Structures are given as C-alpha cells and as structure tokens.
Short mmCIF file of C-alpha atoms in Angstrom, two decimals:
data_model
loop_
_atom_site.label_atom_id
_atom_site.label_comp_id
_atom_site.label_asym_id
_atom_site.label_seq_id
_atom_site.Cartn_x
_atom_site.Cartn_y
_atom_site.Cartn_z
CA MET A 1 -7.84 5.74 -10.51
CA LEU A 2 -6.56 3.94 -7.42
CA LEU A 3 -4.10 5.78 -5.18
CA ALA A 4 -2.15 3.86 -2.52
CA ALA A 5 0.21 4.73 0.32
CA LEU A 6 2.26 2.21 2.28
CA ASN A 7 1.61 2.40 6.02
CA VAL A 8 3.99 -0.08 7.68
CA PRO A 9 5.67 0.10 11.11
CA PHE A 10 9.15 1.57 11.31
CA ASP A 11 11.96 -0.93 11.77
CA GLU A 12 15.70 -0.22 11.70
CA ALA A 13 16.12 -3.48 9.77
CA LEU A 14 14.58 -1.68 6.79
CA CYS A 15 17.94 0.06 6.32
CA ASP A 16 18.86 -3.18 4.55
CA THR A 17 17.61 -2.78 0.99
CA GLN A 18 16.86 -6.48 0.57
CA LEU A 19 14.67 -6.48 3.69
CA PHE A 20 13.07 -3.17 2.71
CA THR A 21 12.03 -4.42 -0.71
CA ALA A 22 10.88 -7.79 0.65
CA ARG A 23 8.66 -6.04 3.22
CA ILE A 24 7.02 -3.93 0.51
CA ASP A 25 6.57 -6.89 -1.83
CA GLU A 26 4.74 -8.69 0.97
CA ALA A 27 2.46 -5.71 1.65
CA VAL A 28 1.46 -5.08 -1.98
CA ALA A 29 1.50 -8.61 -3.41
CA ARG A 30 -2.28 -8.96 -3.73
CA GLN A 31 -3.13 -5.27 -4.07
CA GLU A 32 -4.08 -3.25 -7.13
CA PHE A 33 -3.33 0.43 -7.63
CA ASP A 34 -2.41 2.93 -10.32
CA ILE A 35 -0.15 5.07 -8.15
CA LEU A 36 1.78 3.88 -5.09
CA VAL A 37 3.79 6.09 -2.75
CA LEU A 38 6.27 4.39 -0.40
CA PRO A 39 7.96 5.84 2.68
CA SER A 40 11.63 6.73 2.34
CA GLN A 41 14.03 3.94 3.13
CA PRO A 42 15.88 4.66 6.41
CA TYR A 43 19.65 4.85 6.44
CA VAL A 44 22.39 4.09 8.99
CA VAL A 45 25.55 6.19 8.79
CA SER A 46 28.79 4.22 8.49
CA PRO A 47 31.80 5.73 10.28
CA LYS A 48 33.95 5.09 7.21
CA THR A 49 33.14 7.31 4.24
CA PHE A 50 34.47 4.89 1.61
CA GLU A 51 32.50 1.94 3.00
CA ARG A 52 29.41 4.12 3.24
CA ARG A 53 29.66 5.26 -0.36
CA THR A 54 30.39 1.77 -1.71
CA HIS A 55 27.46 0.30 0.21
CA LEU A 56 25.13 3.08 -0.91
CA GLU A 57 26.10 2.68 -4.55
CA GLN A 58 25.27 -1.03 -4.36
CA SER A 59 22.02 -0.34 -2.51
CA THR A 60 21.03 2.30 -5.06
CA ARG A 61 21.44 -0.11 -7.95
CA THR A 62 19.46 -2.79 -6.11
CA LEU A 63 16.65 -0.38 -5.28
CA LEU A 64 16.48 1.03 -8.81
CA ARG A 65 16.22 -2.45 -10.35
CA TRP A 66 13.56 -3.53 -7.87
CA LEU A 67 11.54 -0.32 -8.28
CA ALA A 68 11.53 -0.63 -12.07
CA ASN A 69 10.53 -4.28 -11.83
CA LEU A 70 7.70 -3.57 -9.37
CA SER A 71 6.32 -0.81 -11.59
CA ALA A 72 6.29 -3.24 -14.52
CA ARG A 73 4.58 -6.01 -12.53
CA LYS A 74 1.93 -3.68 -11.13
CA HIS A 75 1.58 -1.45 -14.24
CA ALA A 76 1.73 1.49 -11.84
CA LEU A 77 3.57 4.71 -11.11
CA ILE A 78 5.61 4.13 -7.95
CA VAL A 79 7.49 6.68 -5.83
CA CYS A 80 10.07 5.76 -3.19
CA GLY A 81 12.46 7.90 -1.14
CA THR A 82 16.02 6.89 -0.34
CA TYR A 83 19.58 8.18 0.26
CA GLU A 84 22.03 8.28 -2.63
CA PRO A 85 25.62 9.37 -3.24
CA ALA A 86 26.30 12.05 -5.82
CA ARG A 87 29.65 13.46 -6.91
CA LYS A 88 32.20 14.91 -4.47
CA GLN A 89 31.18 12.52 -1.67
CA VAL A 90 27.85 14.32 -1.32
CA LEU A 91 25.07 12.26 0.22
CA CYS A 92 21.54 13.31 -0.76
CA ARG A 93 18.01 12.36 0.08
CA THR A 94 16.17 11.59 -3.12
CA ALA A 95 12.80 10.31 -4.30
CA LEU A 96 12.74 7.93 -7.25
CA ALA A 97 9.74 7.48 -9.56
CA ALA A 98 9.26 4.44 -11.81
CA PHE A 99 6.64 3.48 -14.37
CA ASN A 100 6.27 0.61 -16.85
CA GLY A 101 9.59 -0.97 -15.94
CA GLN A 102 11.69 2.20 -16.06
CA VAL A 103 12.92 4.71 -13.50
CA ILE A 104 11.64 7.96 -14.98
CA ALA A 105 12.56 10.65 -12.45
CA ARG A 106 14.80 11.44 -9.49
CA HIS A 107 13.85 14.27 -7.14
CA VAL A 108 16.50 15.76 -4.84
CA LYS A 109 15.49 17.17 -1.48
CA PHE A 110 16.02 20.91 -1.12
CA PRO A 111 18.91 21.54 1.33
CA GLU A 112 17.67 22.56 4.76
CA ALA A 113 18.45 26.12 5.82
CA LYS A 114 19.76 26.96 2.32
CA ALA A 115 18.72 30.38 1.12
CA VAL A 116 17.46 30.81 -2.42
CA THR A 117 19.79 32.98 -4.50
CA ARG A 118 19.46 34.17 -8.06
CA GLY A 119 22.43 32.14 -9.34
CA MET A 120 21.71 28.77 -7.72
CA SER A 121 20.72 25.69 -9.70
CA ILE A 122 17.18 24.80 -8.69
CA THR A 123 15.82 22.40 -11.31
CA LYS A 124 16.99 19.28 -9.44
CA TYR A 125 14.67 20.30 -6.59
CA MET A 126 11.62 20.65 -8.87
CA THR A 127 10.23 17.38 -10.17
CA LEU A 128 7.15 16.60 -12.24
CA VAL A 129 6.12 13.24 -13.70
CA ASP A 130 3.40 12.33 -16.17
CA LEU A 131 0.49 10.45 -14.64
CA PRO A 132 -0.41 7.04 -16.12
CA HIS A 133 -2.80 7.12 -19.07
CA ILE A 134 -3.84 10.79 -18.75
CA ALA A 135 -2.40 14.13 -19.86
CA GLN A 136 -1.76 15.48 -16.38
CA GLN A 137 1.23 15.61 -14.07
CA ALA A 138 2.11 14.94 -10.44
CA SER A 139 4.75 16.69 -8.36
CA ILE A 140 7.26 14.61 -6.35
CA LEU A 141 8.34 15.79 -2.90
CA LEU A 142 10.12 14.59 0.22
CA ASP A 143 8.75 15.42 3.68
CA GLU A 144 10.42 18.75 4.51
CA ASP A 145 9.97 19.94 0.91
CA LEU A 146 6.41 20.70 1.98
CA ARG A 147 7.83 23.72 3.80
CA CYS A 148 10.22 24.90 1.03
CA PRO A 149 9.19 27.44 -1.63
CA ILE A 150 11.24 26.07 -4.56
CA PRO A 151 9.98 22.44 -4.60
CA LEU A 152 6.42 23.62 -4.04
CA VAL A 153 6.39 25.52 -7.34
CA THR A 154 5.83 22.20 -9.15
CA VAL A 155 2.60 21.74 -7.20
CA THR A 156 1.17 24.73 -9.10
CA ARG A 157 1.70 22.78 -12.33
CA SER A 158 0.14 19.50 -11.17
CA CYS A 159 -3.11 17.93 -10.03
CA MET A 160 -1.45 15.70 -7.46
CA CYS A 161 1.44 15.78 -4.99
CA LEU A 162 3.25 12.51 -4.10
CA VAL A 163 5.24 12.77 -0.86
CA SER A 164 7.68 10.15 0.48
CA CYS A 165 8.61 10.59 4.15
CA ILE A 166 10.80 8.98 6.79
CA SER A 167 9.13 10.55 9.79
CA VAL A 168 6.48 13.20 10.18
CA SER A 169 5.24 15.34 13.03
CA PRO A 170 1.64 16.44 13.50
CA SER A 171 2.71 19.87 12.27
CA LEU A 172 4.04 18.38 9.02
CA LEU A 173 0.82 16.40 8.53
CA ALA A 174 -1.07 19.66 9.04
CA ARG A 175 1.21 21.27 6.47
CA ALA A 176 0.35 18.52 3.97
CA ARG A 177 -3.33 19.34 4.48
CA SER A 178 -2.74 23.03 3.92
CA VAL A 179 -0.82 22.25 0.69
CA ALA A 180 -3.77 20.17 -0.53
CA VAL A 181 -6.21 23.00 0.20
CA ASP A 182 -4.03 25.98 -0.78
CA PHE A 183 -3.00 24.47 -4.12
CA GLY A 184 -6.23 22.54 -4.69
CA VAL A 185 -4.52 19.17 -5.30
CA PHE A 186 -4.67 15.58 -4.16
CA VAL A 187 -1.82 14.70 -1.77
CA VAL A 188 -0.59 11.14 -1.27
CA LEU A 189 1.78 11.02 1.71
CA SER A 190 3.49 7.83 2.86
CA THR A 191 5.35 7.51 6.16
CA TYR A 192 6.03 4.95 8.89
CA LYS A 193 3.13 4.72 11.27
CA ASN A 194 5.03 4.52 14.54
CA VAL A 195 8.09 6.72 14.09
CA GLU A 196 8.95 8.67 17.24
CA CYS A 197 8.20 12.28 16.39
CA GLY A 198 8.50 13.98 19.78
CA GLU A 199 4.81 14.86 19.85
CA THR A 200 1.82 12.97 21.19
CA ALA A 201 -0.18 12.28 18.04
CA PRO A 202 0.82 9.16 16.05
CA SER A 203 2.05 9.42 12.49
CA ARG A 204 0.15 7.71 9.68
CA SER A 205 0.09 7.79 5.90
CA MET A 206 -2.65 9.87 4.28
CA ILE A 207 -4.46 10.40 0.99
CA LEU A 208 -5.96 13.89 0.88
CA THR A 209 -8.46 15.50 -1.47
CA PRO A 210 -8.19 19.13 -2.67
CA ALA A 211 -10.57 19.93 0.19
CA GLY A 212 -8.08 18.48 2.71
CA ASN A 213 -10.15 15.40 3.56
CA ASN A 214 -8.37 12.11 4.25
CA ILE A 215 -10.12 9.54 2.04
CA CYS A 216 -7.90 6.47 2.36
CA VAL A 217 -9.58 3.15 3.07
CA GLY A 218 -7.94 1.07 5.80
CA SER A 219 -7.52 1.00 9.55
CA ASN A 220 -4.44 2.03 11.52
CA ASP A 221 -3.35 -1.61 11.30
CA SER A 222 -3.51 -1.68 7.50
CA SER A 223 -0.15 -1.95 5.76
CA LEU A 224 -1.55 -0.36 2.59
CA LEU A 225 -4.03 2.51 2.44
CA VAL A 226 -6.03 2.88 -0.78
CA ALA A 227 -8.40 5.50 -2.19
CA GLU A 228 -10.30 5.68 -5.46
CA ILE A 229 -10.55 9.02 -7.23
CA PRO A 230 -11.87 10.06 -10.69
CA ASP A 231 -9.86 8.65 -13.59
CA ILE A 232 -9.11 12.20 -14.70
CA PRO A 233 -8.44 14.02 -11.43
CA ALA A 234 -8.85 17.77 -11.47
CA TRP A 235 -7.23 20.34 -9.26
CA THR A 236 -9.21 23.13 -7.66
CA GLU A 237 -8.27 26.57 -8.97
CA THR A 238 -7.27 28.72 -6.00
CA LYS A 239 -5.92 32.25 -5.67
CA TYR A 240 -2.91 30.87 -3.76
CA ARG A 241 -2.13 28.48 -6.62
CA ARG A 242 -2.36 31.22 -9.26
CA GLU A 243 -0.03 33.59 -7.42
CA TYR A 244 2.51 31.22 -5.87
CA GLU A 245 4.88 30.65 -8.80
CA TYR A 246 5.00 34.37 -9.55
CA LYS A 247 6.02 35.09 -5.95
CA VAL A 248 8.90 32.59 -6.09
CA ARG A 249 10.18 33.37 -9.61
CA HIS A 250 11.58 36.79 -8.78
CA ARG A 251 14.12 35.17 -6.42
CA THR A 252 15.83 33.23 -9.22
CA GLU A 253 17.17 33.72 -12.73
CA ALA A 254 14.43 33.74 -15.33
CA ASP A 255 15.95 31.15 -17.68
CA VAL A 256 16.06 28.33 -15.11
CA TRP A 257 12.31 27.82 -15.31
CA ALA A 258 12.51 26.68 -18.91
CA ARG A 259 14.92 23.90 -17.88
CA ILE A 260 12.62 22.15 -15.40
CA GLY A 261 12.49 18.48 -16.38
CA ASP A 262 15.34 18.52 -18.92
CA ASP A 263 17.48 16.19 -16.74
CA PRO A 264 14.81 14.00 -15.10
CA LEU A 265 17.26 11.59 -13.44
CA ASN A 266 19.68 14.35 -12.41
CA GLU A 267 22.55 12.66 -14.19
CA ARG A 268 24.43 15.96 -14.46
CA SER A 269 24.53 16.17 -10.66
CA GLY A 270 26.51 12.93 -10.49
CA PHE A 271 23.77 10.43 -9.67
CA TYR A 272 23.78 6.89 -11.01
CA VAL A 273 21.62 6.35 -14.09
CA PRO A 274 20.83 2.74 -15.12
#
C-alpha cells in the first residue's frame, strides 16, 4: 500500500479553489498512491458575511466535485481539509474524504476551548472511513484534533490516522509522533512546508509508523512524500490504546457511541451534500 502526503510551499493564492486544485493536480499528475492526504486549503475572511457565505458555498461545491473526480482518476482514498458554511451562518473547518469518485465522509474540527459535556453532540467530531480494498479503517483528523480527547477516540478503532493541517508547530509534530506511538498506528500528516509557526524548526509533512519513525521518501524540496507499507497494515496493541476510549466515554451519554458514522457527510448539521 502506498501512502502519500502533499508537501508544497504555502501561498496565499491557494485560497482560490481553482488555483489550489490546479497546484495539487500538477504535483500528483504522474504519481501513484493508494491513500493521499492533502493540507487544508487556506481561507481569507471577507468583511461581508453574505459575500463570504456565497463564495464559500461555491468553493465547497467546486472542491467536492474536484476531490471526487481526483479519487476516481487515481483510484485512491483522498483526504483534504477546507472551510465550509453550515447552518446559522456557522463557519467550520472540515476534512473531506473521497474514494472511487464519491465524497464518502466529512469530519468537523472539534471546537477549540469547548468543554465536553454529557449532553453535547459529538459524532460529527469522530470520523472513520474504510480503507481501500481491506477490512480496516482510518481515522480522519484536522491538526488541533490531535490534542482533543473526543476526535482521538476514533484512533483507537483504526490502524491509521490521516491528518490534514494548515500550519503546524514543532510541538504539534511531536504530538503526531506521540499519537502514532501511544495508539500504535500509522499517521499520515500533510501540511505546508514553509508556514510561519513562530518557532525555529521548519514544518514538513510526515508519514509515521506505529514506532514513530518518519518513513516518507522524498527530500524537503519534494512536493509529494510517499511511503510503502504492508498491504494489510496492522496497528500495535498498546495499553494506552486499550484504555483510552473507556476514559473518554464516561464524559458523554452512553448512546452517542452507537451513532458514530450514521451521518458520514454531516448533512444533519447543515452541510452541503452533493
């Protein structure tokens, strides 16, 4: 199985969906992979709410069509982060997953600084997708989800974690490594390789083994990093993995766990569904 992570320079022009998709098409045109993780598309805030929402709705439709088409052309599972409008003028960071010409899942980033309460709806923040050709699953996350207990529960049910980022700090990259080791999973993390992060070390996409080793092939100048792993990847059973879900469950209502995955595109939350 070939894992791939885009590793292109940051450019504000990528806020334009047409330019964003064209840049990715150029980077992956001659490449083969089974799973591709893309960085999250950046976003510029418009001062006018109506114009912002209208533009985002158009961009969302364009991105969804392109993502589905790319997954069909490459016969691959592809994950890409973006910003999308939901109901009540709410703007959310999301990660879209597509396979075989269809968008199959939409993950919503867990709200920062939001406390977990027993009555809150949490399933939109917990996303699993089936891996191509094998009976295993991958969890979908956005950058700061790596620090949040609710989204991380899905990692206990998967052999792989696919993370789409806008920017990352060295501390977040270190957190990705600890997730790989603590949960015993592969982690594919895609970010922009020269985003200003306020710290000295440069950011770069990574493909990590359950031992925390970065195995991607490609130099810092490579626009696509690739790694080959066994066709049936296995997680490493760890004590942390066994106990993690139990520790989080007591904070929420018991019946919500049975509903994970029953609205994979989060249509009930007001997101566009093609």
